[in-house]
Amino acid sequence: VNWRQFLARNTSGSLTVEPQSSILYSTAVVFSRLLEYDDENNTAEATSNFFPAYELQDFSWSRMNLSDYTAVLCGSVPRSSNGSLCLQLSVFGSEGRAELWPRLLHSANSSQVEVWLNGLLPRSNTSRFILELQAVGGAYPLSKVDVIQFIDDEYTPSIFKVSQWVSSANNSSDVLGFIQWKPVAYRKSCPALEDATPCRNSDPLAQSGNTTTASSALIQAFYSDPKAKGMNVSFGMAGEPFYNSTMFLSWTMLVGVGSPPVDSFSPMVIGIMTAGLGIPIVLLLVGGVYLFFMKKKETSEMAYEPIN
């Protein structure tokens, strides 16, 4: 780190990795804006009635709170102490799941980011929120969102799919990096099924790399020619409670390199499936063998004695 150049925020190259040839892939995720709109018709369609956007780079941010393998950072609207937007970053040394929903499957090659709104005063009684994300990279930024379907919801009840914003080289099947999330948010800090609310994402669109780097000294220091894609994540659906019902909203995602973790059935579910399918098969086999011998016995008893 060349601190003189880094603090000047007017040039790239002040943050480098040596040797530079060791970098196989890099990406950065920017939480750029928080959008609020008045959903007075309760359609959850964000087409109009937008309030002035919250520029997150202008928030007043607290000191980062470090604890073991997590870091929490909270910010508030400038010149206001009402509510906050917080981000919690968690890193891992092995594969596993968090204790709280949505219990995304993580590995040592991924980090979990949880974002939540707590007590931020809405500007209408029917407000809903949208989070704007920007993915910045070199030659291969995050470009497309894939949706993977499952038949198992044991880790995230009522949610049978996962969304993945991925990067691939020249549209190949090999994934270089990813952002993964379940399309669900929660209206309380201790997630429960009745507090779940769906979330939706827009299609990623190309953004100005220079505009994105202007908002982040870290990105400007590392990338000389950044490519950027932008995407919105909206929370809530028609007919569901508005933000002011609980004054809380949380969403969790996973950021990593390489292929995204793939969910699989737990040993308990495999055992139940094996028992559910195995027992009928065993009964059919036993019943078939029993009928075979009974039929053979009846045939032998009905046979005539030979005549000398």
PDB file of C-alpha atoms in Angstrom:
ATOM      1  CA  VAL A   1       0.000   0.000   0.000  1.00  0.00           C
ATOM      2  CA  ASN A   2       1.356   3.367  -1.044  1.00  0.00           C
ATOM      3  CA  TRP A   3      -0.393   5.424   1.631  1.00  0.00           C
ATOM      4  CA  ARG A   4       0.447   8.813   0.169  1.00  0.00           C
ATOM      5  CA  GLN A   5      -1.206   7.939  -3.141  1.00  0.00           C
ATOM      6  CA  PHE A   6      -4.029   5.997  -1.458  1.00  0.00           C
ATOM      7  CA  LEU A   7      -5.099   8.905   0.735  1.00  0.00           C
ATOM      8  CA  ALA A   8      -4.899  11.307  -2.184  1.00  0.00           C
ATOM      9  CA  ARG A   9      -7.643   9.261  -3.936  1.00  0.00           C
ATOM     10  CA  ASN A  10      -6.658  10.482  -7.363  1.00  0.00           C
ATOM     11  CA  THR A  11      -4.800   7.555  -8.907  1.00  0.00           C
ATOM     12  CA  SER A  12      -4.874   3.791  -9.295  1.00  0.00           C
ATOM     13  CA  GLY A  13      -2.029   1.463  -8.398  1.00  0.00           C
ATOM     14  CA  SER A  14      -1.602   2.520  -4.770  1.00  0.00           C
ATOM     15  CA  LEU A  15      -2.919  -0.892  -3.669  1.00  0.00           C
ATOM     16  CA  THR A  16      -1.215  -3.894  -5.267  1.00  0.00           C
ATOM     17  CA  VAL A  17      -0.627  -7.600  -4.723  1.00  0.00           C
ATOM     18  CA  GLU A  18       2.869  -8.913  -5.244  1.00  0.00           C
ATOM     19  CA  PRO A  19       3.603 -10.694  -7.443  1.00  0.00           C
ATOM     20  CA  GLN A  20       0.768  -9.437  -9.614  1.00  0.00           C
ATOM     21  CA  SER A  21       0.942 -12.620 -11.703  1.00  0.00           C
ATOM     22  CA  SER A  22      -0.438 -14.515  -8.691  1.00  0.00           C
ATOM     23  CA  ILE A  23      -3.879 -12.893  -9.078  1.00  0.00           C
ATOM     24  CA  LEU A  24      -6.147 -15.369 -10.842  1.00  0.00           C
ATOM     25  CA  TYR A  25      -9.376 -13.442 -10.342  1.00  0.00           C
ATOM     26  CA  SER A  26     -10.625 -10.470  -8.343  1.00  0.00           C
ATOM     27  CA  THR A  27     -13.943  -8.758  -7.774  1.00  0.00           C
ATOM     28  CA  ALA A  28     -15.416  -6.139  -5.476  1.00  0.00           C
ATOM     29  CA  VAL A  29     -19.011  -5.591  -4.360  1.00  0.00           C
ATOM     30  CA  VAL A  30     -20.245  -2.078  -3.649  1.00  0.00           C
ATOM     31  CA  PHE A  31     -23.381  -1.233  -1.682  1.00  0.00           C
ATOM     32  CA  SER A  32     -24.031   2.048  -3.435  1.00  0.00           C
ATOM     33  CA  ARG A  33     -27.534   3.328  -2.648  1.00  0.00           C
ATOM     34  CA  LEU A  34     -30.644   2.594  -0.610  1.00  0.00           C
ATOM     35  CA  LEU A  35     -33.839   3.458  -2.460  1.00  0.00           C
ATOM     36  CA  GLU A  36     -37.217   4.078  -0.839  1.00  0.00           C
ATOM     37  CA  TYR A  37     -40.553   4.370  -2.622  1.00  0.00           C
ATOM     38  CA  ASP A  38     -44.155   4.924  -1.576  1.00  0.00           C
ATOM     39  CA  ASP A  39     -46.117   1.780  -2.419  1.00  0.00           C
ATOM     40  CA  GLU A  40     -49.484   3.415  -1.836  1.00  0.00           C
ATOM     41  CA  ASN A  41     -51.293   0.936  -4.137  1.00  0.00           C
ATOM     42  CA  ASN A  42     -49.635  -2.066  -2.426  1.00  0.00           C
ATOM     43  CA  THR A  43     -48.353  -3.555  -5.671  1.00  0.00           C
ATOM     44  CA  ALA A  44     -44.655  -3.832  -4.737  1.00  0.00           C
ATOM     45  CA  GLU A  45     -43.863  -2.520  -8.227  1.00  0.00           C
ATOM     46  CA  ALA A  46     -41.198   0.166  -7.922  1.00  0.00           C
ATOM     47  CA  THR A  47     -42.062   2.239 -10.972  1.00  0.00           C
ATOM     48  CA  SER A  48     -42.618   5.663  -9.415  1.00  0.00           C
ATOM     49  CA  ASN A  49     -43.146   7.538  -6.139  1.00  0.00           C
ATOM     50  CA  PHE A  50     -39.436   7.368  -5.278  1.00  0.00           C
ATOM     51  CA  PHE A  51     -38.062   9.486  -2.478  1.00  0.00           C
ATOM     52  CA  PRO A  52     -34.552  11.002  -2.802  1.00  0.00           C
ATOM     53  CA  ALA A  53     -32.078   8.102  -2.662  1.00  0.00           C
ATOM     54  CA  TYR A  54     -29.814   7.450   0.315  1.00  0.00           C
ATOM     55  CA  GLU A  55     -26.212   7.611  -0.941  1.00  0.00           C
ATOM     56  CA  LEU A  56     -24.404   5.187   1.356  1.00  0.00           C
ATOM     57  CA  GLN A  57     -21.042   6.882   0.810  1.00  0.00           C
ATOM     58  CA  ASP A  58     -22.542   9.935   2.531  1.00  0.00           C
ATOM     59  CA  PHE A  59     -23.674   8.051   5.652  1.00  0.00           C
ATOM     60  CA  SER A  60     -22.038   8.690   9.007  1.00  0.00           C
ATOM     61  CA  TRP A  61     -20.339   5.385   9.786  1.00  0.00           C
ATOM     62  CA  SER A  62     -19.346   4.129  13.216  1.00  0.00           C
ATOM     63  CA  ARG A  63     -16.101   2.401  14.056  1.00  0.00           C
ATOM     64  CA  MET A  64     -15.943  -1.186  12.871  1.00  0.00           C
ATOM     65  CA  ASN A  65     -16.758  -3.644  15.660  1.00  0.00           C
ATOM     66  CA  LEU A  66     -14.501  -6.702  15.373  1.00  0.00           C
ATOM     67  CA  SER A  67     -15.326  -9.950  17.166  1.00  0.00           C
ATOM     68  CA  ASP A  68     -13.651 -13.283  16.351  1.00  0.00           C
ATOM     69  CA  TYR A  69     -14.486 -13.900  12.699  1.00  0.00           C
ATOM     70  CA  THR A  70     -17.061 -11.142  12.212  1.00  0.00           C
ATOM     71  CA  ALA A  71     -16.979  -7.400  11.636  1.00  0.00           C
ATOM     72  CA  VAL A  72     -19.995  -5.100  12.044  1.00  0.00           C
ATOM     73  CA  LEU A  73     -20.267  -1.635  10.564  1.00  0.00           C
ATOM     74  CA  CYS A  74     -23.287   0.644  11.090  1.00  0.00           C
ATOM     75  CA  GLY A  75     -24.125   3.941   9.447  1.00  0.00           C
ATOM     76  CA  SER A  76     -26.838   6.532   9.806  1.00  0.00           C
ATOM     77  CA  VAL A  77     -28.309   9.228   7.627  1.00  0.00           C
ATOM     78  CA  PRO A  78     -26.253  12.453   7.806  1.00  0.00           C
ATOM     79  CA  ARG A  79     -27.502  14.894  10.414  1.00  0.00           C
ATOM     80  CA  SER A  80     -29.934  12.311  11.777  1.00  0.00           C
ATOM     81  CA  SER A  81     -29.769   9.760  14.577  1.00  0.00           C
ATOM     82  CA  ASN A  82     -32.951   7.919  13.669  1.00  0.00           C
ATOM     83  CA  GLY A  83     -32.145   4.323  12.827  1.00  0.00           C
ATOM     84  CA  SER A  84     -29.228   2.774  11.027  1.00  0.00           C
ATOM     85  CA  LEU A  85     -28.106   0.554   8.181  1.00  0.00           C
ATOM     86  CA  CYS A  86     -25.640  -2.129   9.281  1.00  0.00           C
ATOM     87  CA  LEU A  87     -23.421  -4.629   7.508  1.00  0.00           C
ATOM     88  CA  GLN A  88     -21.950  -7.705   9.141  1.00  0.00           C
ATOM     89  CA  LEU A  89     -19.108  -9.507   7.400  1.00  0.00           C
ATOM     90  CA  SER A  90     -18.326 -13.083   8.483  1.00  0.00           C
ATOM     91  CA  VAL A  91     -15.374 -15.159   7.297  1.00  0.00           C
ATOM     92  CA  PHE A  92     -14.950 -18.913   7.643  1.00  0.00           C
ATOM     93  CA  GLY A  93     -12.203 -21.488   7.867  1.00  0.00           C
ATOM     94  CA  SER A  94     -14.259 -24.486   6.786  1.00  0.00           C
ATOM     95  CA  GLU A  95     -17.578 -25.556   5.319  1.00  0.00           C
ATOM     96  CA  GLY A  96     -20.721 -25.058   7.379  1.00  0.00           C
ATOM     97  CA  ARG A  97     -23.877 -23.041   7.935  1.00  0.00           C
ATOM     98  CA  ALA A  98     -24.877 -20.126  10.138  1.00  0.00           C
ATOM     99  CA  GLU A  99     -27.272 -20.794  12.998  1.00  0.00           C
ATOM    100  CA  LEU A 100     -29.864 -18.258  11.820  1.00  0.00           C
ATOM    101  CA  TRP A 101     -31.906 -18.402   8.621  1.00  0.00           C
ATOM    102  CA  PRO A 102     -31.374 -18.399   5.699  1.00  0.00           C
ATOM    103  CA  ARG A 103     -28.456 -20.678   6.719  1.00  0.00           C
ATOM    104  CA  LEU A 104     -26.504 -20.367   3.472  1.00  0.00           C
ATOM    105  CA  LEU A 105     -23.894 -23.058   2.879  1.00  0.00           C
ATOM    106  CA  HIS A 106     -20.458 -21.431   3.149  1.00  0.00           C
ATOM    107  CA  SER A 107     -16.863 -22.558   2.638  1.00  0.00           C
ATOM    108  CA  ALA A 108     -13.396 -21.186   3.313  1.00  0.00           C
ATOM    109  CA  ASN A 109     -13.531 -19.560  -0.148  1.00  0.00           C
ATOM    110  CA  SER A 110     -16.552 -17.417   0.690  1.00  0.00           C
ATOM    111  CA  SER A 111     -17.617 -14.689   3.094  1.00  0.00           C
ATOM    112  CA  GLN A 112     -21.122 -13.907   4.314  1.00  0.00           C
ATOM    113  CA  VAL A 113     -22.543 -10.397   4.323  1.00  0.00           C
ATOM    114  CA  GLU A 114     -25.717  -9.597   6.229  1.00  0.00           C
ATOM    115  CA  VAL A 115     -27.376  -6.225   5.650  1.00  0.00           C
ATOM    116  CA  TRP A 116     -30.123  -4.876   7.865  1.00  0.00           C
ATOM    117  CA  LEU A 117     -32.201  -1.744   8.383  1.00  0.00           C
ATOM    118  CA  ASN A 118     -33.068  -1.045  12.000  1.00  0.00           C
ATOM    119  CA  GLY A 119     -35.289   1.817  13.101  1.00  0.00           C
ATOM    120  CA  LEU A 120     -34.742   3.933   9.985  1.00  0.00           C
ATOM    121  CA  LEU A 121     -37.764   6.215   9.856  1.00  0.00           C
ATOM    122  CA  PRO A 122     -39.720   5.677   6.616  1.00  0.00           C
ATOM    123  CA  ARG A 123     -40.906   8.711   4.711  1.00  0.00           C
ATOM    124  CA  SER A 124     -44.418   7.297   4.277  1.00  0.00           C
ATOM    125  CA  ASN A 125     -46.618   4.727   6.000  1.00  0.00           C
ATOM    126  CA  THR A 126     -46.462   2.497   2.906  1.00  0.00           C
ATOM    127  CA  SER A 127     -42.738   2.577   2.213  1.00  0.00           C
ATOM    128  CA  ARG A 128     -40.743  -0.289   0.703  1.00  0.00           C
ATOM    129  CA  PHE A 129     -37.002  -0.419   0.095  1.00  0.00           C
ATOM    130  CA  ILE A 130     -34.581  -1.386  -2.664  1.00  0.00           C
ATOM    131  CA  LEU A 131     -30.854  -2.008  -2.232  1.00  0.00           C
ATOM    132  CA  GLU A 132     -28.562  -1.093  -5.116  1.00  0.00           C
ATOM    133  CA  LEU A 133     -25.467  -3.257  -5.628  1.00  0.00           C
ATOM    134  CA  GLN A 134     -22.564  -2.820  -8.005  1.00  0.00           C
ATOM    135  CA  ALA A 135     -20.065  -5.538  -8.872  1.00  0.00           C
ATOM    136  CA  VAL A 136     -16.664  -4.322 -10.030  1.00  0.00           C
ATOM    137  CA  GLY A 137     -13.987  -6.431 -11.637  1.00  0.00           C
ATOM    138  CA  GLY A 138     -11.281  -6.586 -14.247  1.00  0.00           C
ATOM    139  CA  ALA A 139     -11.803  -8.525 -17.455  1.00  0.00           C
ATOM    140  CA  TYR A 140     -14.656 -10.685 -16.133  1.00  0.00           C
ATOM    141  CA  PRO A 141     -17.063  -8.896 -13.787  1.00  0.00           C
ATOM    142  CA  LEU A 142     -20.159 -10.570 -12.394  1.00  0.00           C
ATOM    143  CA  SER A 143     -22.458 -10.646 -15.399  1.00  0.00           C
ATOM    144  CA  LYS A 144     -25.513 -12.926 -15.085  1.00  0.00           C
ATOM    145  CA  VAL A 145     -27.910 -14.237 -12.444  1.00  0.00           C
ATOM    146  CA  ASP A 146     -28.745 -17.952 -12.410  1.00  0.00           C
ATOM    147  CA  VAL A 147     -31.622 -19.394 -10.369  1.00  0.00           C
ATOM    148  CA  ILE A 148     -31.172 -22.928  -9.035  1.00  0.00           C
ATOM    149  CA  GLN A 149     -34.263 -24.911  -7.979  1.00  0.00           C
ATOM    150  CA  PHE A 150     -34.355 -27.426  -5.095  1.00  0.00           C
ATOM    151  CA  ILE A 151     -36.893 -29.903  -3.734  1.00  0.00           C
ATOM    152  CA  ASP A 152     -35.609 -29.536  -0.165  1.00  0.00           C
ATOM    153  CA  ASP A 153     -36.302 -26.556   2.130  1.00  0.00           C
ATOM    154  CA  GLU A 154     -35.006 -27.965   5.431  1.00  0.00           C
ATOM    155  CA  TYR A 155     -32.444 -25.152   5.901  1.00  0.00           C
ATOM    156  CA  THR A 156     -34.624 -22.253   4.705  1.00  0.00           C
ATOM    157  CA  PRO A 157     -38.288 -23.203   5.166  1.00  0.00           C
ATOM    158  CA  SER A 158     -40.628 -22.386   2.264  1.00  0.00           C
ATOM    159  CA  ILE A 159     -37.716 -21.355   0.001  1.00  0.00           C
ATOM    160  CA  PHE A 160     -36.931 -23.859  -2.752  1.00  0.00           C
ATOM    161  CA  LYS A 161     -34.403 -21.920  -4.828  1.00  0.00           C
ATOM    162  CA  VAL A 162     -31.182 -19.958  -4.645  1.00  0.00           C
ATOM    163  CA  SER A 163     -29.986 -17.067  -6.844  1.00  0.00           C
ATOM    164  CA  GLN A 164     -26.381 -16.745  -8.016  1.00  0.00           C
ATOM    165  CA  TRP A 165     -24.775 -13.690  -9.631  1.00  0.00           C
ATOM    166  CA  VAL A 166     -21.763 -15.262 -11.323  1.00  0.00           C
ATOM    167  CA  SER A 167     -18.718 -14.399 -13.396  1.00  0.00           C
ATOM    168  CA  SER A 168     -17.356 -16.664 -16.099  1.00  0.00           C
ATOM    169  CA  ALA A 169     -14.572 -16.362 -18.664  1.00  0.00           C
ATOM    170  CA  ASN A 170     -15.894 -15.897 -22.201  1.00  0.00           C
ATOM    171  CA  ASN A 171     -19.283 -17.408 -21.272  1.00  0.00           C
ATOM    172  CA  SER A 172     -17.709 -20.724 -20.312  1.00  0.00           C
ATOM    173  CA  SER A 173     -19.232 -23.039 -17.712  1.00  0.00           C
ATOM    174  CA  ASP A 174     -16.374 -22.399 -15.270  1.00  0.00           C
ATOM    175  CA  VAL A 175     -17.393 -19.901 -12.582  1.00  0.00           C
ATOM    176  CA  LEU A 176     -14.681 -17.496 -11.412  1.00  0.00           C
ATOM    177  CA  GLY A 177     -16.596 -15.695  -8.668  1.00  0.00           C
ATOM    178  CA  PHE A 178     -20.105 -15.346  -7.338  1.00  0.00           C
ATOM    179  CA  ILE A 179     -22.661 -13.654  -5.107  1.00  0.00           C
ATOM    180  CA  GLN A 180     -25.228 -16.129  -3.790  1.00  0.00           C
ATOM    181  CA  TRP A 181     -28.447 -15.533  -1.858  1.00  0.00           C
ATOM    182  CA  LYS A 182     -31.835 -17.011  -1.084  1.00  0.00           C
ATOM    183  CA  PRO A 183     -34.695 -14.812  -2.377  1.00  0.00           C
ATOM    184  CA  VAL A 184     -35.948 -14.051   1.114  1.00  0.00           C
ATOM    185  CA  ALA A 185     -35.548 -11.296   3.706  1.00  0.00           C
ATOM    186  CA  TYR A 186     -36.792 -11.086   7.288  1.00  0.00           C
ATOM    187  CA  ARG A 187     -38.722  -8.419   9.145  1.00  0.00           C
ATOM    188  CA  LYS A 188     -37.293  -9.255  12.584  1.00  0.00           C
ATOM    189  CA  SER A 189     -33.765  -9.690  13.936  1.00  0.00           C
ATOM    190  CA  CYS A 190     -34.506 -13.286  15.012  1.00  0.00           C
ATOM    191  CA  PRO A 191     -35.790 -14.792  11.751  1.00  0.00           C
ATOM    192  CA  ALA A 192     -38.987 -16.848  11.852  1.00  0.00           C
ATOM    193  CA  LEU A 193     -41.168 -18.231   9.088  1.00  0.00           C
ATOM    194  CA  GLU A 194     -43.981 -15.745   9.738  1.00  0.00           C
ATOM    195  CA  ASP A 195     -41.503 -12.848   9.411  1.00  0.00           C
ATOM    196  CA  ALA A 196     -40.129 -13.911   6.018  1.00  0.00           C
ATOM    197  CA  THR A 197     -40.715 -11.686   3.006  1.00  0.00           C
ATOM    198  CA  PRO A 198     -39.695 -12.382  -0.606  1.00  0.00           C
ATOM    199  CA  CYS A 199     -37.077 -10.346  -2.423  1.00  0.00           C
ATOM    200  CA  ARG A 200     -36.509  -9.930  -6.136  1.00  0.00           C
ATOM    201  CA  ASN A 201     -33.575  -8.821  -8.240  1.00  0.00           C
ATOM    202  CA  SER A 202     -33.318  -6.906 -11.473  1.00  0.00           C
ATOM    203  CA  ASP A 203     -31.171  -8.013 -14.394  1.00  0.00           C
ATOM    204  CA  PRO A 204     -27.537  -6.851 -14.091  1.00  0.00           C
ATOM    205  CA  LEU A 205     -26.770  -3.874 -16.324  1.00  0.00           C
ATOM    206  CA  ALA A 206     -23.458  -2.339 -17.341  1.00  0.00           C
ATOM    207  CA  GLN A 207     -22.403   0.665 -15.280  1.00  0.00           C
ATOM    208  CA  SER A 208     -19.723   3.298 -15.615  1.00  0.00           C
ATOM    209  CA  GLY A 209     -16.576   1.909 -14.015  1.00  0.00           C
ATOM    210  CA  ASN A 210     -15.196   5.396 -13.435  1.00  0.00           C
ATOM    211  CA  THR A 211     -18.355   6.503 -11.626  1.00  0.00           C
ATOM    212  CA  THR A 212     -18.207   3.459  -9.366  1.00  0.00           C
ATOM    213  CA  THR A 213     -14.546   3.930  -8.517  1.00  0.00           C
ATOM    214  CA  ALA A 214     -15.140   7.589  -7.699  1.00  0.00           C
ATOM    215  CA  SER A 215     -17.247   6.454  -4.720  1.00  0.00           C
ATOM    216  CA  SER A 216     -14.626   4.036  -3.351  1.00  0.00           C
ATOM    217  CA  ALA A 217     -10.990   4.796  -2.653  1.00  0.00           C
ATOM    218  CA  LEU A 218     -10.303   1.075  -2.268  1.00  0.00           C
ATOM    219  CA  ILE A 219     -11.573   0.203  -5.738  1.00  0.00           C
ATOM    220  CA  GLN A 220      -9.882   3.206  -7.318  1.00  0.00           C
ATOM    221  CA  ALA A 221      -6.601   2.173  -5.719  1.00  0.00           C
ATOM    222  CA  PHE A 222      -6.739  -1.419  -6.969  1.00  0.00           C
ATOM    223  CA  TYR A 223      -8.366  -1.317 -10.420  1.00  0.00           C
ATOM    224  CA  SER A 224      -6.853   0.693 -13.244  1.00  0.00           C
ATOM    225  CA  ASP A 225      -9.579  -0.109 -15.793  1.00  0.00           C
ATOM    226  CA  PRO A 226     -12.603  -1.420 -13.855  1.00  0.00           C
ATOM    227  CA  LYS A 227     -15.677  -2.964 -15.442  1.00  0.00           C
ATOM    228  CA  ALA A 228     -18.893  -2.628 -13.449  1.00  0.00           C
ATOM    229  CA  LYS A 229     -22.365  -4.166 -13.430  1.00  0.00           C
ATOM    230  CA  GLY A 230     -25.285  -2.933 -11.362  1.00  0.00           C
ATOM    231  CA  MET A 231     -28.290  -4.731  -9.908  1.00  0.00           C
ATOM    232  CA  ASN A 232     -31.198  -3.853  -7.588  1.00  0.00           C
ATOM    233  CA  VAL A 233     -32.667  -6.098  -4.901  1.00  0.00           C
ATOM    234  CA  SER A 234     -36.224  -5.147  -3.895  1.00  0.00           C
ATOM    235  CA  PHE A 235     -37.940  -6.366  -0.738  1.00  0.00           C
ATOM    236  CA  GLY A 236     -41.589  -7.282  -0.183  1.00  0.00           C
ATOM    237  CA  MET A 237     -44.489  -8.261  -2.398  1.00  0.00           C
ATOM    238  CA  ALA A 238     -48.045  -7.113  -2.949  1.00  0.00           C
ATOM    239  CA  GLY A 239     -50.295  -7.598   0.058  1.00  0.00           C
ATOM    240  CA  GLU A 240     -47.465  -8.043   2.568  1.00  0.00           C
ATOM    241  CA  PRO A 241     -46.812  -5.762   5.567  1.00  0.00           C
ATOM    242  CA  PHE A 242     -44.857  -2.590   4.889  1.00  0.00           C
ATOM    243  CA  TYR A 243     -41.521  -1.720   6.460  1.00  0.00           C
ATOM    244  CA  ASN A 244     -43.107   0.327   9.245  1.00  0.00           C
ATOM    245  CA  SER A 245     -44.831  -2.790  10.638  1.00  0.00           C
ATOM    246  CA  THR A 246     -41.592  -3.843  12.369  1.00  0.00           C
ATOM    247  CA  MET A 247     -39.097  -1.084  11.437  1.00  0.00           C
ATOM    248  CA  PHE A 248     -36.613  -3.847  10.638  1.00  0.00           C
ATOM    249  CA  LEU A 249     -35.448  -5.611   7.477  1.00  0.00           C
ATOM    250  CA  SER A 250     -32.509  -7.993   6.959  1.00  0.00           C
ATOM    251  CA  TRP A 251     -31.035  -9.743   3.923  1.00  0.00           C
ATOM    252  CA  THR A 252     -28.065 -12.110   3.681  1.00  0.00           C
ATOM    253  CA  MET A 253     -25.749 -12.986   0.816  1.00  0.00           C
ATOM    254  CA  LEU A 254     -22.554 -14.959   0.240  1.00  0.00           C
ATOM    255  CA  VAL A 255     -19.571 -13.609  -1.728  1.00  0.00           C
ATOM    256  CA  GLY A 256     -16.813 -15.930  -2.907  1.00  0.00           C
ATOM    257  CA  VAL A 257     -14.387 -17.122  -5.542  1.00  0.00           C
ATOM    258  CA  GLY A 258     -14.677 -20.287  -7.588  1.00  0.00           C
ATOM    259  CA  SER A 259     -17.921 -22.234  -7.969  1.00  0.00           C
ATOM    260  CA  PRO A 260     -20.743 -21.478  -5.500  1.00  0.00           C
ATOM    261  CA  PRO A 261     -21.449 -24.046  -2.765  1.00  0.00           C
ATOM    262  CA  VAL A 262     -24.152 -26.529  -3.751  1.00  0.00           C
ATOM    263  CA  ASP A 263     -26.857 -27.558  -1.284  1.00  0.00           C
ATOM    264  CA  SER A 264     -27.453 -31.255  -0.747  1.00  0.00           C
ATOM    265  CA  PHE A 265     -29.730 -33.414   1.376  1.00  0.00           C
ATOM    266  CA  SER A 266     -28.769 -33.764   5.026  1.00  0.00           C
ATOM    267  CA  PRO A 267     -28.086 -37.260   6.479  1.00  0.00           C
ATOM    268  CA  MET A 268     -31.440 -37.081   8.289  1.00  0.00           C
ATOM    269  CA  VAL A 269     -33.368 -36.442   5.079  1.00  0.00           C
ATOM    270  CA  ILE A 270     -31.389 -39.150   3.258  1.00  0.00           C
ATOM    271  CA  GLY A 271     -32.257 -41.573   6.072  1.00  0.00           C
ATOM    272  CA  ILE A 272     -35.959 -40.678   5.899  1.00  0.00           C
ATOM    273  CA  MET A 273     -35.980 -41.044   2.100  1.00  0.00           C
ATOM    274  CA  THR A 274     -34.152 -44.362   2.324  1.00  0.00           C
ATOM    275  CA  ALA A 275     -36.624 -45.665   4.898  1.00  0.00           C
ATOM    276  CA  GLY A 276     -39.609 -44.315   2.983  1.00  0.00           C
ATOM    277  CA  LEU A 277     -38.511 -45.938  -0.274  1.00  0.00           C
ATOM    278  CA  GLY A 278     -36.716 -48.975   1.136  1.00  0.00           C
ATOM    279  CA  ILE A 279     -39.433 -50.345   3.422  1.00  0.00           C
ATOM    280  CA  PRO A 280     -42.088 -50.641   0.651  1.00  0.00           C
ATOM    281  CA  ILE A 281     -39.550 -52.310  -1.638  1.00  0.00           C
ATOM    282  CA  VAL A 282     -38.612 -54.833   1.060  1.00  0.00           C
ATOM    283  CA  LEU A 283     -42.295 -55.550   1.751  1.00  0.00           C
ATOM    284  CA  LEU A 284     -42.929 -56.094  -1.958  1.00  0.00           C
ATOM    285  CA  LEU A 285     -39.986 -58.501  -2.215  1.00  0.00           C
ATOM    286  CA  VAL A 286     -41.014 -60.445   0.900  1.00  0.00           C
ATOM    287  CA  GLY A 287     -44.636 -60.578  -0.286  1.00  0.00           C
ATOM    288  CA  GLY A 288     -43.563 -61.750  -3.734  1.00  0.00           C
ATOM    289  CA  VAL A 289     -41.381 -64.520  -2.347  1.00  0.00           C
ATOM    290  CA  TYR A 290     -44.193 -65.637   0.009  1.00  0.00           C
ATOM    291  CA  LEU A 291     -46.748 -65.782  -2.805  1.00  0.00           C
ATOM    292  CA  PHE A 292     -44.301 -67.703  -4.999  1.00  0.00           C
ATOM    293  CA  PHE A 293     -43.797 -70.455  -2.406  1.00  0.00           C
ATOM    294  CA  MET A 294     -47.501 -70.616  -1.536  1.00  0.00           C
ATOM    295  CA  LYS A 295     -48.370 -71.013  -5.217  1.00  0.00           C
ATOM    296  CA  LYS A 296     -45.746 -73.719  -5.611  1.00  0.00           C
ATOM    297  CA  LYS A 297     -47.069 -75.564  -2.561  1.00  0.00           C
ATOM    298  CA  GLU A 298     -50.659 -75.510  -3.859  1.00  0.00           C
ATOM    299  CA  THR A 299     -49.504 -76.826  -7.238  1.00  0.00           C
ATOM    300  CA  SER A 300     -47.602 -79.741  -5.656  1.00  0.00           C
ATOM    301  CA  GLU A 301     -50.621 -80.741  -3.493  1.00  0.00           C
ATOM    302  CA  MET A 302     -52.971 -80.832  -6.484  1.00  0.00           C
ATOM    303  CA  ALA A 303     -50.680 -83.142  -8.548  1.00  0.00           C
ATOM    304  CA  TYR A 304     -52.023 -86.684  -9.348  1.00  0.00           C
ATOM    305  CA  GLU A 305     -50.200 -89.812  -8.146  1.00  0.00           C
ATOM    306  CA  PRO A 306     -48.610 -91.759 -11.004  1.00  0.00           C
ATOM    307  CA  ILE A 307     -50.407 -94.979 -12.098  1.00  0.00           C
ATOM    308  CA  ASN A 308     -48.336 -98.151 -12.219  1.00  0.00           C
TER     309      ASN A 308
END
